[in-house]
Each structure stands twice: as structure tokens, then as C-alpha cells.
């Protein structure tokens, strides 16, 4: 994949990220750092005009200097702020370290476990994204190289508990497929108990609305409170990304309070989110609302054939 991703156009080296089979984000490459395969994915690291350093996994943009903060902040802070006392946090995926950096901005967090299947992504994060990977050596961090499904299965069976679980995985392809299943989410629910909060990155509402709706419907079957929100991630398909906050006992949207001392302390450190924004971000565009309001249990294929979805 990496070789086909790099092409010369108009005399310049470009990197083509397939948002769909027909639409690509085209980077103008100024320097190639590494191109290699791991047992789990292809890894491309390069410098691009307008974007800074770029990490692509499986030929798909995962991290860019330009917009990584928007993604990592939105995945992390709504849940951490909604939880009354998030002491113990689990990140599945997140090898670049950006989500770990955001989690550890919260002084209430006493321990954050990060489980990524590919140790090479952690190495690349340290080497090429120092500002993203800045918290990897924090004494509160425990970094594990392993499969997220196996981890939650083993620790749910052992009776472990987490206050917040963030799924910062690649999209539902290759090694990450299992991280979008009911089985995986049910193990997370066991780990979270009554007031724990789960937030998986939930894909592109613009081009993969069936995947977004699939995550929402699956979580809605398991958790009493399931709330979706969107945020800008310029380099991801369509430039807007979905996140789903699920909990038995906490409505993450209703819990957002711009006047809380916690968000007021945090805000100056953030580049993208703020208290008012977190309160408003759960209001969804109609095309997304329509997709989420459909009856659950439709196989994804019927969703993708649906006239409501086909139109977007
Ligand atoms: N922000 C990106 C996105 O939304 O696509 C995700 C970035 S993060 C680098 C994705 C990570 O998920 C990768 O490092 C990959 O190795 C990891 N991953 C994929 N499948 C996994 C699994 N089954 N268990 C743990 N980590 C996994």
C-alpha cells in the first residue's frame, strides 16, 4: 500500500489518502521519514506542506501536526469532565500518545493504561511526534503492547474496574475490526460498571454514516445513555469525526457544565475544545440524527442501501 500511496503529480511527490475509492486527500510531500510494514499494518511517516509531520497507517491518515489536537481533545475531555472523579482510565489503541497526553491533563487521573497492538506506532510517536507523545513516560501511564480485545476480556474476567475507556483505534479494518463489535463493547461495559464512561472514535459521518450508525446502535443496545457528538478533524474523511459517549448511569451531554472549575482550569491548555463547545457539540445535524433514529439491529448493509444514507 505505501508504494501506491506515493505518486508524482506535476513534478512533485504526493501522498494519496483514499477517503473513499473515488475521493483522495492529496498531501504534497517534502520529506519521507519511514515506510515499512509491521505484522499489523503499513506505516508511512512523512512531512507535508500545510500539515507538518504525518503518520498514515494502512495508507490512511492517523495523525498530523496540524489537526491532531482537535481529535485527541474531543475523544478525551467530554467523558473525563462528565465523570465525577475519573481516577483510572483505559485507552485502547492510541499508540502515538496523543490521547494519553490529553487524559493526563486531568489531575484526578491516578492511572492511565494504554494498550496498542503495535509497538512500532509507539516508537514512531516518540521519534517523529514528540509533542504528541509527550506523556508516554508520565509516572501515571502504563503502556502495554497488546491486543485491546484480549486485554478487556482478561481484565473484565478478573473483575477490574475503569472509570473511563477511550477507544483510539484505527477504523474497523484489519486488527481493529474486533474493537467495533458487541462482544468488545460488552467487556468494556463490565469494566465500567454503573458510572463508567466508554467513548470509541466512531468514524466519518460524511462518508461512512453506516459505520457511525452501527456503533451508535450497538452501544445503545448495551448502555442506558448513548450520546453522539461530532468534531472537526481536517485530515479525516469529510473533515468531521464522530464520537459516541456511552454509560449506564451518566448522560455525558447533560453533564457538560461550562462553569465547572475543572473545565475552567483545563481550558487554557486546550487548542480546540472549551466548556461552551462541549455543551453544544452533542446537537447533531439532521442527516446524522435521522441515521441514528433508525431502528437498531439493521445489518450495516441495509443501512448503506438506505435512501436516507445514500443521499449523503
Ligand atoms: N486517530 C486515529 C483514527 O481515528 O483512526 C487512530 C490513531 S491510533 C495511532 C490507532 C491505533 O490503533 C494504532 O496505533 C493501531 O496499532 C491500534 N490498534 C488497531 N487495532 C488494535 C487492537 N486490536 N488492539 C489495540 N490497538 C489496536
Coordinates of C-alpha atoms and ligand atoms in Angstrom, one line a residue, residues 38 40-41 55 57 60-63 71-72 75 91-97 99 115-122 144-150 167-171 173-179 184 201-203 233 236 241 243, ligand 1:
X38 CA 4.6 -4.3 10.7
X40 CA -0.5 -5.4 11.7
X41 CA -0.3 -2.5 9.2
X55 CA 1.5 9.4 10.2
X57 CA -1.4 3.5 8.9
X60 CA -4.9 6.2 5.9
X61 CA -4.0 9.4 7.7
X62 CA -4.0 8.8 11.5
X63 CA -2.0 11.8 12.9
X71 CA -9.1 14.8 17.6
X72 CA -7.3 13.9 20.8
X75 CA -12.1 12.0 22.2
X91 CA -7.0 3.7 26.2
X92 CA -7.3 1.1 23.6
X93 CA -5.1 2.0 20.6
X94 CA -3.7 5.5 20.8
X95 CA -0.1 4.4 20.1
X96 CA 1.0 7.9 19.1
X97 CA 0.4 9.0 22.7
X99 CA -5.0 10.7 23.8
X115 CA -2.9 -0.8 25.1
X116 CA -1.8 -0.7 21.5
X117 CA -1.3 -3.8 19.4
X118 CA 1.6 -2.3 17.5
X119 CA 4.8 -1.2 19.4
X120 CA 6.2 0.3 16.2
X121 CA 3.5 3.0 16.3
X122 CA 4.6 3.9 19.9
X144 CA 1.2 -2.1 27.1
X145 CA 1.8 -3.6 23.6
X146 CA -1.1 -6.0 23.1
X147 CA -4.5 -6.6 21.6
X148 CA -7.3 -4.5 23.0
X149 CA -9.9 -7.2 22.8
X150 CA -7.7 -9.7 24.7
X167 CA -11.1 3.6 22.0
X168 CA -8.5 5.4 19.9
X169 CA -8.2 2.7 17.3
X170 CA -7.8 2.7 13.6
X171 CA -11.1 2.3 11.6
X173 CA -10.4 -2.7 9.3
X174 CA -7.6 -5.2 9.9
X175 CA -6.6 -5.6 13.6
X176 CA -9.2 -3.0 14.7
X177 CA -12.3 -4.9 13.4
X178 CA -12.9 -6.6 16.7
X179 CA -12.9 -3.3 18.5
X184 CA -15.8 -6.0 22.8
X201 CA -13.8 7.1 17.9
X202 CA -16.8 6.4 15.7
X203 CA -15.7 7.2 12.1
X233 CA -10.6 16.7 12.2
X236 CA -10.0 12.7 8.2
X241 CA -15.4 13.0 13.0
X243 CA -17.5 10.1 18.8
Ligands
LIG1 N1 -6.8 8.8 15.4 C1 -6.8 7.6 14.6 C2 -8.1 7.3 14.0 O1 -9.1 7.8 14.4 O2 -8.1 6.5 13.0 C3 -6.3 6.5 15.5 C4 -4.8 6.7 15.8 S1 -4.1 5.4 16.7 C5 -2.5 5.6 16.1 C6 -4.7 3.9 16.1 C7 -4.1 2.7 16.8 O3 -5.0 1.6 16.9 C8 -2.8 2.2 16.0 O4 -1.7 2.5 16.7 C9 -3.1 0.7 16.0 O5 -1.9 -0.1 16.2 C10 -4.1 0.5 17.1 N2 -4.9 -0.7 17.0 C11 -5.5 -1.3 16.0 N3 -6.1 -2.4 16.3 C12 -5.9 -2.7 17.6 C13 -6.2 -3.7 18.6 N4 -6.9 -4.7 18.2 N5 -5.8 -3.5 19.8 C14 -5.0 -2.5 20.2 N6 -4.7 -1.5 19.4 C15 -5.1 -1.6 18.1

